[in-house]
């Protein structure tokens, strides 16, 4: 097992142990924690890799992407689950956010899939139509319409999926589920329980236009 990271200085002696621990036996740097890694590597460079053997939620393989250490496979592979936010009680809202607080960190050139779901929808106005929208950083990305046909009857909800390609690095980009009242001025209520929540899930599904 490698010994981490060592910076050699001019005229320093290169021992057999140095070669075995820092070169021969080490294709990926190993550290006991992310803190130990950051103390040893104060100026990481793009593409540098390290394994954290902390035996807790931080354990795993990390790649430095010129901005930060990201856990998971390299640039050319999906990075997986990013964020999940849910509501477990009914939400009544017209022309406003149904679900807020889902903040995601995006990386330039990565593509993200956002899945929003409503379990049921009712309105105080017959044949009322709502539109579920995914809003990222204040911009509507996509939407889908749902209708109620009976006054105050909790009919079927709906699902909306958005694909978003990041063109810059942003460490705090809001990702919300928004309701636009398309038809009528009724009171819109979206149903939710602990086992049937309203939710938004965000996944990194891979690079967009990255080198292969």
CSV table of N, CA, C and O in Angstrom, one decimal, residues 33 40 99 116 141 192:
chain,number,residue,atom,x,y,z
A,33,UNK,N,-8.0,9.8,5.6
A,33,UNK,CA,-9.1,10.7,5.6
A,33,UNK,C,-9.0,11.8,4.6
A,33,UNK,O,-7.8,12.0,4.0
A,40,UNK,N,-1.6,16.9,3.0
A,40,UNK,CA,-0.5,16.4,2.2
A,40,UNK,C,-0.4,17.1,0.8
A,40,UNK,O,0.6,17.4,0.3
A,99,UNK,N,-42.0,22.8,-4.3
A,99,UNK,CA,-40.9,22.2,-3.5
A,99,UNK,C,-39.7,23.0,-3.7
A,99,UNK,O,-39.3,23.3,-4.9
A,116,UNK,N,-38.9,15.2,-11.2
A,116,UNK,CA,-39.9,15.7,-10.2
A,116,UNK,C,-41.2,14.9,-10.3
A,116,UNK,O,-41.6,14.6,-11.4
A,141,UNK,N,-36.9,25.1,-17.0
A,141,UNK,CA,-36.2,24.2,-18.0
A,141,UNK,C,-37.2,23.4,-18.8
A,141,UNK,O,-37.1,23.2,-20.0
A,192,UNK,N,-49.5,14.7,-0.7
A,192,UNK,CA,-48.3,14.0,-0.4
A,192,UNK,C,-48.4,13.3,1.0
A,192,UNK,O,-49.1,13.8,1.9
